PDB file of C-alpha atoms in Angstrom:
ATOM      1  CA  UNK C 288    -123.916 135.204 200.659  1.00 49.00           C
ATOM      2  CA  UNK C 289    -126.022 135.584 197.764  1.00 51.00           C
ATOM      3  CA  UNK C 290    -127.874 132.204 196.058  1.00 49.00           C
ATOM      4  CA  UNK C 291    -128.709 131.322 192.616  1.00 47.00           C
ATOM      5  CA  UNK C 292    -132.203 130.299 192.674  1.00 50.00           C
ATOM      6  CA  UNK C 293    -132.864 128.355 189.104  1.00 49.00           C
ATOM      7  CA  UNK C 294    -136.363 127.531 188.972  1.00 50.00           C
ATOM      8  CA  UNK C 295    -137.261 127.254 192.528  1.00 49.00           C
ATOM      9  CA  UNK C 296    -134.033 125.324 193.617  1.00 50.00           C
ATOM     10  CA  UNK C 297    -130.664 126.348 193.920  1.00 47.00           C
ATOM     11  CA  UNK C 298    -128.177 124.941 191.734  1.00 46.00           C
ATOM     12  CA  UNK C 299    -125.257 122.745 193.394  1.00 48.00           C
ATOM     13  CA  UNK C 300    -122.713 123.029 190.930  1.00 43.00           C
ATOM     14  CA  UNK C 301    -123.731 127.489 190.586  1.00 44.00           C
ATOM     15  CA  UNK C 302    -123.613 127.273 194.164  1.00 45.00           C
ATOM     16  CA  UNK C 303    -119.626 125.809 194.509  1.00 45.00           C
ATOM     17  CA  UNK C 304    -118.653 128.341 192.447  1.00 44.00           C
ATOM     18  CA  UNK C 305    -120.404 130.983 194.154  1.00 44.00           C
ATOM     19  CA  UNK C 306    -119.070 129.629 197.194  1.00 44.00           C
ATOM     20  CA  UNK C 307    -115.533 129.354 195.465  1.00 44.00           C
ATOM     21  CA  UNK C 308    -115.535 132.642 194.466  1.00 45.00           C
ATOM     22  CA  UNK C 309    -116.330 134.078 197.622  1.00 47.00           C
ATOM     23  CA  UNK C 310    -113.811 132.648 199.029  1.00 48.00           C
ATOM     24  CA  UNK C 311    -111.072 133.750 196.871  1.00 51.00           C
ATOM     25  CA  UNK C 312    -111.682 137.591 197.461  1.00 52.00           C
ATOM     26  CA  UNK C 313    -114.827 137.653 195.498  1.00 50.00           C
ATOM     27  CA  UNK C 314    -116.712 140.332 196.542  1.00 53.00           C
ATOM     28  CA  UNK C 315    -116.211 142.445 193.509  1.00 54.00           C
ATOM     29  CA  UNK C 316    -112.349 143.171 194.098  1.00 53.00           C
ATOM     30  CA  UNK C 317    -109.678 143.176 191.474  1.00 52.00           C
ATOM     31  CA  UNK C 318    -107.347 140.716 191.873  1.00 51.00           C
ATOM     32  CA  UNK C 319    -104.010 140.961 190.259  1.00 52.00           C
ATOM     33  CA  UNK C 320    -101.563 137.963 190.010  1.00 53.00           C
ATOM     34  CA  UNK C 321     -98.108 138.866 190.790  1.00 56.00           C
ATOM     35  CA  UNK C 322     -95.451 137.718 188.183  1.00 59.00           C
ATOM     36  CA  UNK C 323     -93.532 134.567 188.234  1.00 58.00           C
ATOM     37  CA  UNK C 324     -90.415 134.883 190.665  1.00 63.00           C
ATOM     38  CA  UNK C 325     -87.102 133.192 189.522  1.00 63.00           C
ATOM     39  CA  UNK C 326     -86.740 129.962 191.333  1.00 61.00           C
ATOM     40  CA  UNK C 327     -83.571 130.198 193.271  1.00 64.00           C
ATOM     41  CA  UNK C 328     -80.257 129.314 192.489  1.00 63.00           C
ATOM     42  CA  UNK C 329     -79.750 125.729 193.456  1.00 60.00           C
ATOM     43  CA  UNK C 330     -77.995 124.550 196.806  1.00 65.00           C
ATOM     44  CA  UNK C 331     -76.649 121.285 195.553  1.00 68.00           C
ATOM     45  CA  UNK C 332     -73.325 120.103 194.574  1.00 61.00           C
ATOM     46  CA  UNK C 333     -72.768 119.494 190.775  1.00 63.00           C
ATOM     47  CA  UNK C 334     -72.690 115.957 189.982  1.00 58.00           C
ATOM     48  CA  UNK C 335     -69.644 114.008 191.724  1.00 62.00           C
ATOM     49  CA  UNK C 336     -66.849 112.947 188.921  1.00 89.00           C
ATOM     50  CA  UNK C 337     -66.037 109.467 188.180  1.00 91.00           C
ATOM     51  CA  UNK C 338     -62.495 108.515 187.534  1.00 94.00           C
ATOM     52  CA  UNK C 339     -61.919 105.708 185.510  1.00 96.00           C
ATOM     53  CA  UNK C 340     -59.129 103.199 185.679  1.00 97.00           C
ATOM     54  CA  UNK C 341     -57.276 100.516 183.908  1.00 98.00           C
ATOM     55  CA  UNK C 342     -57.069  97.585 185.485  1.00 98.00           C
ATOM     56  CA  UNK C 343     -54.668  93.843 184.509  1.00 98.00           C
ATOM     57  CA  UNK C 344     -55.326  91.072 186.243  1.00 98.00           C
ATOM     58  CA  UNK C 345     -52.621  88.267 185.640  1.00 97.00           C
ATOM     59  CA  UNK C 346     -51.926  84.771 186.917  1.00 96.00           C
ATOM     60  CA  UNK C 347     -48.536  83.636 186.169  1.00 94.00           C
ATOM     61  CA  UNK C 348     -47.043  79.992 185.855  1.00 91.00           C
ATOM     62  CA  UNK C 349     -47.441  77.503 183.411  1.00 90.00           C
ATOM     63  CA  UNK C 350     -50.327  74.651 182.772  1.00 87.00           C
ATOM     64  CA  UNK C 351     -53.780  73.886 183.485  1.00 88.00           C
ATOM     65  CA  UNK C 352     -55.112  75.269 187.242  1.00 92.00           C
ATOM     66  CA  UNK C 353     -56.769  73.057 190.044  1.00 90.00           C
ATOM     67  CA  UNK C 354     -58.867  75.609 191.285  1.00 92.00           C
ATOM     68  CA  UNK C 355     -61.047  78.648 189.085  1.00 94.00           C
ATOM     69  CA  UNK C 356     -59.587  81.738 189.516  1.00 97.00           C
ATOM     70  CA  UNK C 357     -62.060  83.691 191.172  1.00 97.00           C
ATOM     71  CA  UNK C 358     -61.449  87.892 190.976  1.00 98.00           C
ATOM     72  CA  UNK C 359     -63.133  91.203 191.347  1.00 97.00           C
ATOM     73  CA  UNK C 360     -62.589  94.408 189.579  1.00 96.00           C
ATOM     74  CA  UNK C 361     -65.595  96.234 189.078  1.00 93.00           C
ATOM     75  CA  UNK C 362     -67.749  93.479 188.177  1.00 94.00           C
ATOM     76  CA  UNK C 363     -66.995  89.436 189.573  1.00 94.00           C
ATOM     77  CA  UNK C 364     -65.901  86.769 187.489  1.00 96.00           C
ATOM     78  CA  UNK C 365     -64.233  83.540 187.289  1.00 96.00           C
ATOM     79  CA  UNK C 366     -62.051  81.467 185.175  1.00 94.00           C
ATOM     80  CA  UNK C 367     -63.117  77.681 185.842  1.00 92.00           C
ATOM     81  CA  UNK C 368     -60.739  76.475 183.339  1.00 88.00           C
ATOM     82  CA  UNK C 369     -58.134  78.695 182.815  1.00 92.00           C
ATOM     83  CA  UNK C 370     -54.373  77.792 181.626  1.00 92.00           C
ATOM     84  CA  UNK C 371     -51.576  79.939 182.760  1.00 95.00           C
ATOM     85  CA  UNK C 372     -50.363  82.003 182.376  1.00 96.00           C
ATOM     86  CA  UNK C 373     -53.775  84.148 182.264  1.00 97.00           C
ATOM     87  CA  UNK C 374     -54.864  88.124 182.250  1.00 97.00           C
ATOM     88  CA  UNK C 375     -57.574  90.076 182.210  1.00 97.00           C
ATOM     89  CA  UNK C 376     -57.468  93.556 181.645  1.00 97.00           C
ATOM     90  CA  UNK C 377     -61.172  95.929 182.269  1.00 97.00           C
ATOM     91  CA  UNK C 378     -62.186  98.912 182.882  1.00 97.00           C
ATOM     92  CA  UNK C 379     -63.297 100.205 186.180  1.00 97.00           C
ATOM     93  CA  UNK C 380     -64.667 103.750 186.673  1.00 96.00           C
ATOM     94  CA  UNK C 381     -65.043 105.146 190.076  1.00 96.00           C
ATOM     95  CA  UNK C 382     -67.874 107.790 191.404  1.00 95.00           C
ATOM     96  CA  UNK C 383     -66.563 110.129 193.436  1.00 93.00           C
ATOM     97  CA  UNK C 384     -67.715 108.703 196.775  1.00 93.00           C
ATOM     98  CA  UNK C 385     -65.482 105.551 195.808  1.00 94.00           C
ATOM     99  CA  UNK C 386     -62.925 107.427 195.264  1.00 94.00           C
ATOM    100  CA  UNK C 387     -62.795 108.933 198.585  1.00 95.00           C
ATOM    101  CA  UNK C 388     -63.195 105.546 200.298  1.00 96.00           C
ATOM    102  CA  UNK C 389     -61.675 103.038 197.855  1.00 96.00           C
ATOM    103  CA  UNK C 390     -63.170 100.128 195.676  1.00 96.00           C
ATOM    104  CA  UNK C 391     -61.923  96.870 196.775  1.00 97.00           C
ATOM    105  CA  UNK C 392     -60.242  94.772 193.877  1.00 97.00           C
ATOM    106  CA  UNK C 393     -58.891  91.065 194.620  1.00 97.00           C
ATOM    107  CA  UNK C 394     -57.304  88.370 192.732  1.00 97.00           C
ATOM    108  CA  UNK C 395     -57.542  84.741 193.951  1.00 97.00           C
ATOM    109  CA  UNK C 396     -55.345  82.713 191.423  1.00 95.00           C
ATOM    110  CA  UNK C 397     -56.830  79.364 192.405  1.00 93.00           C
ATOM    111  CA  UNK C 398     -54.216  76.593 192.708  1.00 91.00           C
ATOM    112  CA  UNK C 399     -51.866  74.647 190.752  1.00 89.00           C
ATOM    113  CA  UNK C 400     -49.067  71.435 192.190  1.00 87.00           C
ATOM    114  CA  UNK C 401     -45.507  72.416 193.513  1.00 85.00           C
ATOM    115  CA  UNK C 402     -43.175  70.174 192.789  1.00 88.00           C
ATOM    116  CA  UNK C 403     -43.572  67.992 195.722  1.00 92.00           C
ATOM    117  CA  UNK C 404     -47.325  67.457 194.336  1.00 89.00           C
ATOM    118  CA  UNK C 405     -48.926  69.713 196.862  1.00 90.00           C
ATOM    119  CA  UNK C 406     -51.513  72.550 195.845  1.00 89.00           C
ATOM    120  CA  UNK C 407     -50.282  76.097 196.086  1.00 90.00           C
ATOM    121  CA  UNK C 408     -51.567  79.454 194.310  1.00 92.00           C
ATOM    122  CA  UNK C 409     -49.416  80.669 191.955  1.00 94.00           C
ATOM    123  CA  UNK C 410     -47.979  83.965 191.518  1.00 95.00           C
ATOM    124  CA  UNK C 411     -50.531  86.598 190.841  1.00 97.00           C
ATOM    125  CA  UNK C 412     -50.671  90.225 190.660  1.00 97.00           C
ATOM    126  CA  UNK C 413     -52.708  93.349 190.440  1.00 98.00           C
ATOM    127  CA  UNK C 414     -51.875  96.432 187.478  1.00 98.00           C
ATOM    128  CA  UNK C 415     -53.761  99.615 187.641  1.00 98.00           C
ATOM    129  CA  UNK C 416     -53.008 101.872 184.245  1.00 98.00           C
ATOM    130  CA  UNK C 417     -49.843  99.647 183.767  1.00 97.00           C
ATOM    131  CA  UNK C 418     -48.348 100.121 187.671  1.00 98.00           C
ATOM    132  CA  UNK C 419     -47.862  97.073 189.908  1.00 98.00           C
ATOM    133  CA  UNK C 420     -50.148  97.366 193.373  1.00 98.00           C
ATOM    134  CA  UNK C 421     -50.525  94.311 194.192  1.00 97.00           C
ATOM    135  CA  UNK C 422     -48.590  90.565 194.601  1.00 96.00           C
ATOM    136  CA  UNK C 423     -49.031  87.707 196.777  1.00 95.00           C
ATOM    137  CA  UNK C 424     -45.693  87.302 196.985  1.00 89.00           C
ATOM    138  CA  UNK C 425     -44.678  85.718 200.696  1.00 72.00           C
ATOM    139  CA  UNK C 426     -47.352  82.937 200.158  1.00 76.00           C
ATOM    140  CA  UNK C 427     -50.519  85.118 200.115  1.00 88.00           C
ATOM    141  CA  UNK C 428     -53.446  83.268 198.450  1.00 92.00           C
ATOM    142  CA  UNK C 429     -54.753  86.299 196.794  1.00 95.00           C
ATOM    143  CA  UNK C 430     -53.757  89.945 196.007  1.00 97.00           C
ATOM    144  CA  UNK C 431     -55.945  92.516 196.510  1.00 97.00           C
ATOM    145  CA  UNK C 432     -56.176  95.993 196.276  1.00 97.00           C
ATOM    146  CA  UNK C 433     -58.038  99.147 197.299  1.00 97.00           C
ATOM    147  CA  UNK C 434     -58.430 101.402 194.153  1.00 97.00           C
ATOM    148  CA  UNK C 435     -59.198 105.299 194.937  1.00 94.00           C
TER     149      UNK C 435
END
């Protein structure tokens, strides 16, 4: 390998890129580049749909509630002082991997005095885009839901 000899010492930085070139094939050979190749077409899925829903959320009776309501459709919320009857009506979009396996939506209505003066939840119940799913009729204290 030749060296570059700059008065009487040879240069370090000259001597990486004689080095450097050597490596790469320099030894007085043409090198061509070969052109860019496409990159190839891509393996993944396209971007999973959501699906989005309507959902009403509705507590039915009448007067003030002992208990918040407490519910869940997309986001959580409560209603610490809420009169009946009450709704709530949201929005709740789905990916696609939720709509395989479901997005759990509840209602707990909290609790309001039967006649004999004893707490009970009230009648509650679960719309998505205007269809009934969900009551807690029989006694339930909640209704609940999986949306898909």
């Amino acid at each position: 390998m030749p060296k570059l000899i700059l008065n009487g010492r040879v240069s370090g930085l000259l001597a990486g890129v004689v080095l450097t070139v050597a490596a790469c094939g320099g030894n007085g050979e043409t090198v061509s580049a070969s052109p860019p190749t496409a990159a190839p077409p891509s393996t993944r899925s396209p971007a999973p749909q959501t699906a989005t829903h309507e959902v009403t959320l509705e507590v039915n009776g009448k007067g003030k509630l002992y208990q918040p309501i407490a519910y869940y459709a997309g986001a959580d919320g409560t209603e610490p002082d809420a009169t009946l009857p009450w709704k709530k009506t949201v929005t709740v979009e789905l990916t696609g991997a939720e709509q395989k396996v479901g997005s759990l939506i509840f209602l707990i209505p909290g609790s309001v005095r039967d006649s004999n003066g004893m707490l009970k939840p009230p009648k509650c119940r679960i719309l998505v885009d205007g269809k009934e799913v969900a009551t807690n009729d029989g006694g339930k204290n909640m209704c609940k839901h999986t949306l898909k």
